[in-house]
Each structure stands twice: as structure tokens, then as C-alpha cells.
CSV table of C-alpha atoms in Angstrom, one decimal:
chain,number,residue,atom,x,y,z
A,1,UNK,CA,0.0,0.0,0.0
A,2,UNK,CA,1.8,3.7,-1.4
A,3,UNK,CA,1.5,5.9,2.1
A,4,UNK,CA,3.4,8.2,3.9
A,5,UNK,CA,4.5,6.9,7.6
A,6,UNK,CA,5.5,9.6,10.3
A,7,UNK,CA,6.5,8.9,13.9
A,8,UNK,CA,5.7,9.1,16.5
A,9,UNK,CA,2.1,10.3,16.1
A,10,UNK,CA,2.2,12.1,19.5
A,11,UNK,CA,4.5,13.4,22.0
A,12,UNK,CA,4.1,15.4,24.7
A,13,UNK,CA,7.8,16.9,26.0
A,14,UNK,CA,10.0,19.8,27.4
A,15,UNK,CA,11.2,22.7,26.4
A,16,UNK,CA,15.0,22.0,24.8
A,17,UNK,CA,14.8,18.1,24.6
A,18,UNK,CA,15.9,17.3,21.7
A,19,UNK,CA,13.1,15.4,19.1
A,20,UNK,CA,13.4,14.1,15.7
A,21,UNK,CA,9.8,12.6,14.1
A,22,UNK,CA,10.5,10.7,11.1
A,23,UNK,CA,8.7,10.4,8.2
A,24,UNK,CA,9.0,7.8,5.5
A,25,UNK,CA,7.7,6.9,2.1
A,26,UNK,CA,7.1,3.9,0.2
A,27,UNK,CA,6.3,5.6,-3.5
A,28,UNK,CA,9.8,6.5,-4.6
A,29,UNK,CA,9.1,9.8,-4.7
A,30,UNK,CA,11.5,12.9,-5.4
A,31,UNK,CA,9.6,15.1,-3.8
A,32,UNK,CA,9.2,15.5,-0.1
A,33,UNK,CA,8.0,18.4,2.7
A,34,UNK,CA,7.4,19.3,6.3
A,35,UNK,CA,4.2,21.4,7.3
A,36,UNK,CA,3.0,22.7,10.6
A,37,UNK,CA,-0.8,23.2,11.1
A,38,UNK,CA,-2.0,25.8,14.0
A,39,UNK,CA,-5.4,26.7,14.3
A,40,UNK,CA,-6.5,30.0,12.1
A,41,UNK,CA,-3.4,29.7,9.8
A,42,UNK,CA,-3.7,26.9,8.0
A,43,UNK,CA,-0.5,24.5,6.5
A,44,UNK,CA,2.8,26.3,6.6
A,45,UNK,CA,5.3,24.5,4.8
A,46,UNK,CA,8.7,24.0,6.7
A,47,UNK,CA,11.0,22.9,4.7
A,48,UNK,CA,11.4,20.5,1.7
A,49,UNK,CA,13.4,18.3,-0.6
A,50,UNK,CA,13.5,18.0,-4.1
A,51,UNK,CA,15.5,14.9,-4.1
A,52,UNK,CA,18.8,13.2,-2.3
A,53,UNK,CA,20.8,15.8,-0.5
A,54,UNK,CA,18.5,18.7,-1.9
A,55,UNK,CA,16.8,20.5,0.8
A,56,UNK,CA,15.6,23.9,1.3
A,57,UNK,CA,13.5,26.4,3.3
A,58,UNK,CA,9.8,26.9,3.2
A,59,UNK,CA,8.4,29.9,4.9
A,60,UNK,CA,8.4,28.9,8.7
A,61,UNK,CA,12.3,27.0,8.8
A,62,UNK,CA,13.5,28.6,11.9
A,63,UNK,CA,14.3,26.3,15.0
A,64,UNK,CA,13.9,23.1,12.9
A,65,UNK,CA,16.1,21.4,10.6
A,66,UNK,CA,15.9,18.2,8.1
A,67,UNK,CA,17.7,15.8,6.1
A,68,UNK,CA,17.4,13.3,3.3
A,69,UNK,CA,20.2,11.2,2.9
A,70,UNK,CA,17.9,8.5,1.2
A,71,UNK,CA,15.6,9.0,-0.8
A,72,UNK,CA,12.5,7.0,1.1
A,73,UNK,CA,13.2,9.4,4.6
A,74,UNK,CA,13.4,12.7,5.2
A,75,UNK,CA,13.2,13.6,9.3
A,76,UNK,CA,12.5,16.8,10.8
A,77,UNK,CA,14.5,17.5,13.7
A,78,UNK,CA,13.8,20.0,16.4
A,79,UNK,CA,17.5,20.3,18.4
A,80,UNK,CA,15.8,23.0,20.9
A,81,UNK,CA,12.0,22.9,20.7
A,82,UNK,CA,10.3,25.6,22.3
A,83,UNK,CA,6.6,26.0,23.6
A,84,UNK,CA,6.1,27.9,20.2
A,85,UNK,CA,6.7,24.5,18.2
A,86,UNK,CA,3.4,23.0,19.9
A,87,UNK,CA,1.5,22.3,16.9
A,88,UNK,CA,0.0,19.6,14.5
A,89,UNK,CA,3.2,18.2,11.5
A,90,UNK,CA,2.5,16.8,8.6
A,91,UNK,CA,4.7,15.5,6.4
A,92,UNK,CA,4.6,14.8,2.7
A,93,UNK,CA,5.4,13.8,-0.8
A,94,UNK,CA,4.9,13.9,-4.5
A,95,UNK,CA,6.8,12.4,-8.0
A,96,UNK,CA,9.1,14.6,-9.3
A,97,UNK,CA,6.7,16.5,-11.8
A,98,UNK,CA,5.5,17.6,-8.6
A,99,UNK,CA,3.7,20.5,-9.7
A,100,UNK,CA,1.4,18.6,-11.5
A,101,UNK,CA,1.1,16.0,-9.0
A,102,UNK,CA,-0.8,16.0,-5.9
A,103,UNK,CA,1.1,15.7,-2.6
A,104,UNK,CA,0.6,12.3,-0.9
A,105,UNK,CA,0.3,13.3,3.2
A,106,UNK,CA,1.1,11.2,6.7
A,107,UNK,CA,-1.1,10.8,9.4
A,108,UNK,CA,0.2,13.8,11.3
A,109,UNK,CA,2.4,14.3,14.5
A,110,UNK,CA,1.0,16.1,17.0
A,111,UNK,CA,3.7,17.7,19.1
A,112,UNK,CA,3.1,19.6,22.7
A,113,UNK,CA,6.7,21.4,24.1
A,114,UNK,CA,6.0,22.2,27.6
B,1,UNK,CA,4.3,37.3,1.4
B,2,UNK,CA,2.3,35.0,-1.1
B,3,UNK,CA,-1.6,35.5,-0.3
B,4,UNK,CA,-3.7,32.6,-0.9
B,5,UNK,CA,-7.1,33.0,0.3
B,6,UNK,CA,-10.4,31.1,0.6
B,7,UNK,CA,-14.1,31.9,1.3
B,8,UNK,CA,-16.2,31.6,3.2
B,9,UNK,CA,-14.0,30.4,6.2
B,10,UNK,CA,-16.4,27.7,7.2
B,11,UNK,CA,-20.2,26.9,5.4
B,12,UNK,CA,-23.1,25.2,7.3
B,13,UNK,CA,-25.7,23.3,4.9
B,14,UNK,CA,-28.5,20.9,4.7
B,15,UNK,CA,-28.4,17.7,3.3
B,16,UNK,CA,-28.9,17.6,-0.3
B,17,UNK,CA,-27.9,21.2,-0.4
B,18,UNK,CA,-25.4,22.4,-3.5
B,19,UNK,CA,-22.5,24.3,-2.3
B,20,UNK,CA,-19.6,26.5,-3.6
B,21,UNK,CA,-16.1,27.8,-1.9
B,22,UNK,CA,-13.5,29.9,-3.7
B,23,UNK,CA,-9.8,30.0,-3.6
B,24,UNK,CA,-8.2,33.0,-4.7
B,25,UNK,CA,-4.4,33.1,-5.7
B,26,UNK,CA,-1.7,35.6,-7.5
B,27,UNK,CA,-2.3,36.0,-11.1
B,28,UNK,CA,1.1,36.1,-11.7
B,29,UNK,CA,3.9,32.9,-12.0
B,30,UNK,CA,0.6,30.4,-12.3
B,31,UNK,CA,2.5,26.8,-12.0
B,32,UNK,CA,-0.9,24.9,-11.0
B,33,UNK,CA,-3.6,24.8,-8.1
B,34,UNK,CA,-4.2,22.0,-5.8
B,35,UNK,CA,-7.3,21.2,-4.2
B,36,UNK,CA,-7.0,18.9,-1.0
B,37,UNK,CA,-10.2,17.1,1.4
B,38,UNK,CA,-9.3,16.8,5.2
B,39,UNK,CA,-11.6,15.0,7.5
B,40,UNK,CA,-11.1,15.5,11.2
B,41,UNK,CA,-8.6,13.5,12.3
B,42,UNK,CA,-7.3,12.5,9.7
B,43,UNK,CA,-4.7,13.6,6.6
B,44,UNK,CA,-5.0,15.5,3.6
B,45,UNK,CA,-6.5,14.0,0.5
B,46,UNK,CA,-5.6,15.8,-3.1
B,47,UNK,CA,-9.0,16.4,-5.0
B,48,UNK,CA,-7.8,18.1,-7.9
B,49,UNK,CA,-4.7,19.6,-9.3
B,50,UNK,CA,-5.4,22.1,-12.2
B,51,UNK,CA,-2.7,23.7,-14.5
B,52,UNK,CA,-4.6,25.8,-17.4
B,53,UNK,CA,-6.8,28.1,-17.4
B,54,UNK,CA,-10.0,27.2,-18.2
B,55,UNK,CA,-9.5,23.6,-16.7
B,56,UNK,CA,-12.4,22.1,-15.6
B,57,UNK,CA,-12.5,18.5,-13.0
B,58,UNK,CA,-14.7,16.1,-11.8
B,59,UNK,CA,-15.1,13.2,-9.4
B,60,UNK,CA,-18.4,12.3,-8.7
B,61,UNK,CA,-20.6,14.9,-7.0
B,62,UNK,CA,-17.4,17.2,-6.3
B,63,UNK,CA,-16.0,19.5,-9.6
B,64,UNK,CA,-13.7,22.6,-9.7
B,65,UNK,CA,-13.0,25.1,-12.1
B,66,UNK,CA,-9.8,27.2,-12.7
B,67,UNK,CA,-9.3,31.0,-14.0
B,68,UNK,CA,-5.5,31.4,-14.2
B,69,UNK,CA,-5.8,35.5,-15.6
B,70,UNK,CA,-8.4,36.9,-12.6
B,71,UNK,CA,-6.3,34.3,-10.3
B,72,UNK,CA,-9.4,31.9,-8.8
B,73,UNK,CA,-10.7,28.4,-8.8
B,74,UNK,CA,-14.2,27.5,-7.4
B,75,UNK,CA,-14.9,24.3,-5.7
B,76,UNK,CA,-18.8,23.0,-6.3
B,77,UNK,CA,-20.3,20.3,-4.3
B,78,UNK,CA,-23.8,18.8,-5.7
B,79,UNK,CA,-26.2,17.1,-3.6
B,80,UNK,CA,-24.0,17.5,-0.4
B,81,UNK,CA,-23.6,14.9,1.9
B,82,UNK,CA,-22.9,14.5,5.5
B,83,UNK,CA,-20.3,12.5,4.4
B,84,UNK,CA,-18.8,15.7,2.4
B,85,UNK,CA,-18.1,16.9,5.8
B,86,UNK,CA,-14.4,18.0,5.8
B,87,UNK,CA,-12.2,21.4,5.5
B,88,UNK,CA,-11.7,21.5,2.0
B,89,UNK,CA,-7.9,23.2,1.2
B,90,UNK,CA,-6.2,24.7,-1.4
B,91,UNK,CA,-2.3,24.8,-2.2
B,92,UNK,CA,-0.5,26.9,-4.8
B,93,UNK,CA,3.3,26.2,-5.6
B,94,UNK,CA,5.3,29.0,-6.6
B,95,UNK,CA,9.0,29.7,-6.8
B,96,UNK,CA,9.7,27.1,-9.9
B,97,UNK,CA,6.3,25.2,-8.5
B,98,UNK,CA,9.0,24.2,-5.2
B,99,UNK,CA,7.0,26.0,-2.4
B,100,UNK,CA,3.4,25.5,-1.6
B,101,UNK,CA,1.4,28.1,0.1
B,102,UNK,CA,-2.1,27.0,1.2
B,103,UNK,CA,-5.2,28.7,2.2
B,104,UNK,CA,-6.8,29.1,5.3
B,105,UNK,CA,-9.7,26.6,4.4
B,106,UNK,CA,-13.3,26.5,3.6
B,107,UNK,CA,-14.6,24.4,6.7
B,108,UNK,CA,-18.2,22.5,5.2
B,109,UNK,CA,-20.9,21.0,7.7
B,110,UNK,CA,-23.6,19.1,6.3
B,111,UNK,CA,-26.4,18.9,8.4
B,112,UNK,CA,-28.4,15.5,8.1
């Protein structure tokens, strides 16, 4: 089954600890991006990755970061989260005519930084 | 910034009720426009993606329609259902079609 796997789904920790969630996909796809959902704004895209060792901002990058050494994962790490990182991640991907091609989206991470 | 925006922010109906939403984008650098389902609790599901102007899609009750030059795209839902219950979103890439900017949402209850 094509999907889009991200872990954990929840996680409830402190301020400065650390976190990675991974995200994984199974469609061999180039294309691959981080959101954040918070209530009254909608998705915000984090970063993404066009393809191996290609990464790049979107328009809410500060305090995280990513990488993609394979093609299949691309993590999002938070080395310092902050109470202001409480929010609802998605992660997701497309081919690489990716304009053309809807993105495919995990379950969702919900994250709460006390 | 990059404005995309959609109306109205949320839409109550009755069963059986036709229904319309609109996304409104920049005119300008027009790659494509992505329409996406989201049920409560669960993830994002692409509807549509439309790339010319004039584009029109279907799937089953749901159908869209793109203007690229006044820089909309309406979202029509026939007959609704509760079922059709969801925030409806749309996504417009920009910067070489890399980043994606999406509404706010149109949030639809159908009342039984």
C-alpha cells in the first residue's frame, strides 16, 4: 500500500529536549515536505526536498532542521523545541513533476513542548 | 508574502444542499492549483490539481473550475452529503512550482 509513515504520532515533551519525528515513504518519490498546522493559519510548509541531499526552506524553517540522505526518509529535527513548536506536523510527498502531482500526506504528528 | 485565500471560512448546509467555496491566488507565476479534502482526524487528500486556465474536474458529485488570468478556482459540491463533511484546502506552488502556500480553508458541515 503507497503511504506516507510519520512517527511518532504524539508526544508530549520539554522545552529544549531534543526530538526528531521521522517520516517515511514507500512511493519512490523525489519530492518530499514538512508542514505545521496551527489553528487560524492553515498549512505552513517547513521545509522541503526536491530529491537526495537537496533540501531547502519553506516559509516557517526557523528552529527546525531536516535531512534526506535516502531517498524513502526525510526527518524533521527540532534540536531546541520551544513552547512555540506546539503544533499539528504533517509530512509529505509527491513524484518529481511535482507541480502537477498532488502531494501524498502522513497521518500527522502532533507535538506539545511544555 | 504570497496570499492565498479562501471563502467563506467555514459553510453550514442541509443535506442535499449544493454548495460553492473559492480559492483566490496571484495572477502572476501560475504553475498549477491543488485542491485537498481533510476529515477531522485524519490527513489531507488531493481532490484536484489544475494547471490551465479554463480547466475544468470532476469526481463524482465534487467538480472545480480554474481561472489562471483573474487568479481563482471554485470548488462546487452537488447534492452535499454529511459524508462531504471536511475542511476543503487549497495549495498553490510558486518559486519554480517548489514551495506551496495554502489557504486558510473552507470548513463545510452538512447537516443531516
Amino acid at each position: 500500500e503507497a503511504q506516507v509513515t510519520q512517527n511518532p504520532r504524539y508526544l508530549i515533551t520539554v522545552t529544549g529536549k531534543k526530538l526528531t519525528v521521522t517520516c517515511s515513504q514507500n512511493m519512490n518519490h523525489e519530492y518530499m515536505s514538512w508542514y505545521r498546522q496551527d489553528p487560524g493559519l492553515g498549512l505552513r510548509q517547513i521545509y522541503y526536498s526536491m530529491n537526495v541531499e537537496v533540501t531547502d526552506k519553506g516559509d516557517v524553517p526557523e528552529g527546525y532542521k531536516v535531512s534526506r540522505k535516502e531517498k524513502r526518509n526525510f526527518p524533521l529535527i527540532l534540536e531546541s523545541p520551544s513552547p512555540n513548536q506546539t503544533s499539528l506536523y504533517f509530512c509529505a510527498s509527491s513524484s518529481r513533476s511535482r507541480v502537477d502531482q498532488p502531494q501524498h500526506f502522513g497521518d500527522g504528528t502532533r507535538l506539545s513542548i511544555l | 508574502i504570497l496570499n492565498v485565500e479562501q471563502s467563506p471560512q467555514s459553510l453550514h448546509v442541509q443535506e442535499g444542499d449544493s454548495t460553492n467555496f473559492t480559492c483566490s491566488f496571484p495572477s502572476s507565476n501560475f504553475y498549477a492549483l491543488h485542491w485537498y479534502r481533510w476529515e477531522t482526524a485524519k490527513s489531507p487528500e488531493a481532490l484536484f490539481v489544475m494547471t490551465l486556465n479554463g480547466d475544468e474536474k470532476k469526481k463524482g458529485r465534487i467538480s472545480a473550475t480554474l481561472n489562471t488570468k483573474e487568479g481563482y478556482s471554485y470548488l462546487y459540491i452537488k447534492g452535499s452529503q454529511p459524508e462531504d463533511s471536511a475542511t476543503y484546502l487549497c495549495a498553490f506552488p510558486f518559486i519554480n512550482g517548489q514551495n506551496f502556500v495554502f489557504g486558510p480553508g473552507t470548513r463545510l458541515s452538512v447537516l443531516p
